[in-house]
CSV table of C-alpha atoms in Angstrom, one decimal:
chain,number,residue,atom,x,y,z
J,215,MET,CA,119.0,74.8,61.1
J,216,THR,CA,120.2,77.9,59.4
J,217,ALA,CA,121.3,81.0,61.3
J,218,LEU,CA,118.0,82.7,60.4
J,219,GLU,CA,116.0,79.7,61.6
J,220,THR,CA,118.0,79.7,64.9
J,221,LEU,CA,117.3,83.4,65.4
J,222,ILE,CA,113.6,82.9,64.8
J,223,GLU,CA,113.5,80.0,67.2
J,224,ALA,CA,115.3,82.1,69.8
J,225,LEU,CA,112.9,85.0,69.4
J,226,LYS,CA,109.9,82.6,69.7
J,227,ARG,CA,111.0,81.9,73.3
J,228,LEU,CA,109.8,85.3,74.3
J,229,PRO,CA,106.3,85.5,75.8
J,230,GLY,CA,103.6,86.3,73.3
J,231,VAL,CA,105.9,85.9,70.3
J,232,GLY,CA,104.8,83.3,67.8
J,233,GLN,CA,106.2,82.2,64.5
J,234,LYS,CA,105.1,85.2,62.5
J,235,SER,CA,106.1,87.8,65.1
J,236,ALA,CA,109.5,86.1,65.5
J,237,GLN,CA,110.0,86.1,61.7
J,238,ARG,CA,109.0,89.8,61.5
J,239,MET,CA,111.5,90.8,64.2
J,240,ALA,CA,114.3,88.7,62.7
J,241,TYR,CA,113.7,90.2,59.2
J,242,HIS,CA,113.5,93.7,60.6
J,243,LEU,CA,116.9,93.3,62.5
J,244,LEU,CA,118.6,91.7,59.4
J,245,GLN,CA,117.2,94.2,56.9
J,246,HIS,CA,116.8,97.5,58.7
J,247,ASP,CA,118.8,97.5,62.0
J,248,ARG,CA,121.8,95.2,61.9
J,249,ALA,CA,123.6,97.6,64.2
J,250,ALA,CA,121.1,96.7,67.0
J,251,MET,CA,122.0,93.1,66.8
J,252,PRO,CA,125.4,93.2,68.7
J,253,ARG,CA,123.9,95.7,71.2
J,254,LEU,CA,121.0,93.4,71.8
J,255,ALA,CA,123.3,90.4,72.2
J,256,GLU,CA,125.5,92.3,74.6
J,257,ALA,CA,122.6,93.5,76.6
J,258,LEU,CA,121.2,89.9,76.9
J,259,MET,CA,124.6,88.6,78.0
J,260,ALA,CA,125.1,91.4,80.5
J,261,ALA,CA,121.7,90.9,82.0
J,262,GLY,CA,122.2,87.2,82.3
J,263,GLU,CA,125.5,87.7,84.0
J,264,HIS,CA,124.7,90.6,86.3
J,265,ILE,CA,121.0,90.6,87.2
J,266,ARG,CA,119.9,88.3,90.1
J,267,HIS,CA,117.1,88.3,92.6
J,268,CYS,CA,117.2,90.6,95.7
J,269,GLU,CA,118.0,88.6,98.8
J,270,ARG,CA,115.3,90.4,100.7
J,271,CYS,CA,112.3,90.8,98.3
J,272,HIS,CA,113.2,88.7,95.2
J,273,THR,CA,112.9,91.4,92.6
J,274,PHE,CA,115.5,91.9,90.0
J,275,SER,CA,118.7,93.6,91.1
J,276,GLU,CA,122.4,93.9,90.2
J,277,THR,CA,123.3,94.0,93.9
J,278,PRO,CA,122.5,91.6,96.7
J,279,ILE,CA,119.9,94.0,98.1
J,280,CYS,CA,117.8,96.1,95.6
J,281,ALA,CA,117.5,99.9,95.8
J,282,VAL,CA,113.9,99.7,97.2
J,283,CYS,CA,114.9,97.4,100.1
J,284,ALA,CA,118.0,99.5,100.8
J,285,ASP,CA,115.9,102.7,101.0
J,286,PRO,CA,115.5,103.7,104.7
J,287,GLU,CA,112.9,106.3,103.7
J,288,ARG,CA,110.3,103.6,102.8
J,289,ASP,CA,107.5,102.8,105.2
J,290,ALA,CA,108.5,99.7,107.0
J,291,ARG,CA,105.0,99.1,108.3
J,292,LEU,CA,103.8,98.1,104.8
J,293,LEU,CA,104.7,95.0,102.9
J,294,CYS,CA,103.2,94.6,99.4
J,295,VAL,CA,103.1,91.1,98.0
J,296,VAL,CA,103.2,90.8,94.2
J,297,GLU,CA,103.6,87.9,91.8
J,298,THR,CA,106.5,89.1,89.6
J,299,PRO,CA,109.2,91.8,89.4
J,300,ALA,CA,107.1,93.3,86.5
J,301,ASP,CA,104.1,93.7,88.9
J,302,GLN,CA,106.4,95.5,91.4
J,303,ALA,CA,107.7,97.8,88.7
J,304,ALA,CA,104.1,98.7,87.7
J,305,LEU,CA,103.2,99.6,91.3
J,306,GLU,CA,106.4,101.6,91.7
J,307,ARG,CA,105.6,103.6,88.5
J,308,THR,CA,102.3,104.8,90.1
J,309,GLY,CA,104.3,106.7,92.8
J,310,SER,CA,101.5,106.0,95.3
J,311,TYR,CA,103.1,103.2,97.3
J,312,ARG,CA,106.1,103.9,99.6
J,313,GLY,CA,106.4,100.6,101.5
J,314,TYR,CA,108.5,97.5,100.9
J,315,TYR,CA,107.7,94.6,98.6
J,316,PHE,CA,107.9,90.8,98.5
J,317,VAL,CA,107.9,89.2,95.1
J,318,LEU,CA,106.5,85.7,95.0
J,319,LEU,CA,108.0,84.8,91.6
J,320,GLY,CA,104.8,83.1,90.7
J,321,ARG,CA,101.4,82.1,92.0
J,322,LEU,CA,99.7,78.9,93.1
J,323,SER,CA,98.7,76.5,90.4
J,324,PRO,CA,98.1,73.0,91.7
J,325,LEU,CA,97.4,71.7,88.2
J,326,ASP,CA,100.9,72.7,87.2
J,327,GLY,CA,102.4,71.4,90.4
J,328,ILE,CA,103.1,74.9,91.9
J,329,GLY,CA,102.4,74.9,95.6
J,330,THR,CA,103.3,77.2,98.5
J,331,GLY,CA,106.9,76.0,98.6
J,332,ARG,CA,107.6,77.1,95.0
J,333,ILE,CA,106.3,80.6,95.5
J,334,GLY,CA,108.2,81.4,98.7
J,335,ALA,CA,105.3,81.4,101.1
J,336,ALA,CA,107.5,80.4,104.1
J,337,GLU,CA,109.9,83.2,103.3
J,338,LEU,CA,107.0,85.7,103.0
J,339,LEU,CA,105.6,84.6,106.4
J,340,ALA,CA,109.0,85.1,108.0
J,341,ARG,CA,109.4,88.5,106.4
J,342,ALA,CA,105.8,89.5,107.5
J,343,ALA,CA,106.7,88.5,111.1
J,344,GLU,CA,109.6,90.9,111.3
J,345,ASP,CA,109.4,93.9,113.6
J,346,GLY,CA,107.6,96.9,112.2
J,347,VAL,CA,105.4,95.1,109.6
J,348,GLU,CA,101.8,96.1,110.4
J,349,GLU,CA,100.0,95.3,107.1
J,350,VAL,CA,100.6,92.9,104.3
J,351,ILE,CA,99.0,94.1,101.1
J,352,LEU,CA,98.1,91.1,98.8
J,353,ALA,CA,98.5,92.5,95.3
J,354,THR,CA,98.2,89.3,93.3
J,355,SER,CA,96.4,89.2,90.0
J,356,PHE,CA,92.6,88.7,89.8
J,357,THR,CA,92.9,85.4,87.9
J,358,ALA,CA,91.7,82.2,89.5
J,359,GLU,CA,95.3,81.4,90.5
J,360,GLY,CA,96.0,84.9,91.8
J,361,GLU,CA,92.8,84.8,93.9
J,362,ALA,CA,93.7,81.4,95.3
J,363,THR,CA,97.2,82.6,96.1
J,364,ALA,CA,95.8,85.7,97.9
J,365,HIS,CA,93.3,83.5,99.9
J,366,VAL,CA,95.9,81.0,101.0
J,367,LEU,CA,98.4,83.7,102.0
J,368,ALA,CA,95.7,85.7,103.8
J,369,GLU,CA,94.7,82.7,105.8
J,370,ALA,CA,98.3,81.9,106.8
J,371,LEU,CA,98.9,85.5,107.8
J,372,ARG,CA,95.6,85.6,109.8
J,373,VAL,CA,96.6,82.5,111.8
J,374,ARG,CA,99.9,84.2,112.7
J,375,GLY,CA,98.0,87.4,113.7
J,376,VAL,CA,99.3,89.5,110.8
J,377,LYS,CA,96.8,92.0,109.2
J,378,SER,CA,96.4,91.5,105.5
J,379,THR,CA,94.5,93.5,102.9
J,380,ARG,CA,93.7,92.9,99.2
J,381,LEU,CA,93.9,95.3,96.4
J,382,ALA,CA,90.6,96.9,95.5
J,383,ARG,CA,89.1,96.2,92.1
J,384,GLY,CA,86.5,97.9,90.2
J,385,VAL,CA,85.6,100.1,87.2
J,386,PRO,CA,88.8,101.5,85.5
J,387,VAL,CA,89.2,105.3,85.5
J,388,GLY,CA,88.0,106.8,82.3
J,389,SER,CA,85.9,103.9,81.2
J,390,GLU,CA,82.2,103.7,80.3
J,391,LEU,CA,80.0,101.2,82.2
J,392,GLU,CA,78.5,99.8,79.0
J,393,TYR,CA,82.0,98.6,77.9
J,394,VAL,CA,83.1,97.1,81.3
J,395,ASP,CA,82.8,93.4,81.8
J,396,LEU,CA,80.0,92.2,84.1
J,397,GLY,CA,82.4,90.6,86.6
J,398,THR,CA,84.2,93.9,87.1
J,399,ILE,CA,80.9,95.8,87.6
J,400,ALA,CA,79.7,93.2,90.1
J,401,HIS,CA,82.9,93.5,92.1
J,402,ALA,CA,82.8,97.3,91.9
J,403,LEU,CA,79.3,97.2,93.4
J,404,SER,CA,80.1,94.8,96.2
J,405,ASP,CA,83.4,96.5,97.1
J,406,ARG,CA,82.0,100.0,96.9
J,407,ARG,CA,83.0,102.5,99.7
């Protein structure tokens, strides 16, 4: 393989990047932004060497305990369960949640061989049993796998006497009903308050 083919193959490993997108990125870097190439390589190497998972919540961190878990000003009564560090970052950007997190690093997918052991369910249950935790917010995605994950975790928490809630779902802010999918409208009607 040539260096160009190797670069294109490497870029194709990114999610959502196919052959054409990888080629476009490679050609752009080579033709218009060669200065970015060493910076990109250095950033990738540094991230690979320094970023790990927080020992407490599993999000990305350069320290053993992430900044959120180390923040004593957070509300210790709330524990929000998300699938990925990206989901946690999205919730943080809203500025509306001030509790702690637990990142599953995936979701249940029996067809792919991903069970409760692979997503850290036992660790979550141990974390939820700690003093001070009053509510576990299940903020998994609304896909079939995300719903199954939330259901299994909710049942396990219920058996242990831990209160769990699920993110609400409904019509997005600023949308018009005629353009919203039927499933979202149905859930919005049944979950109305």
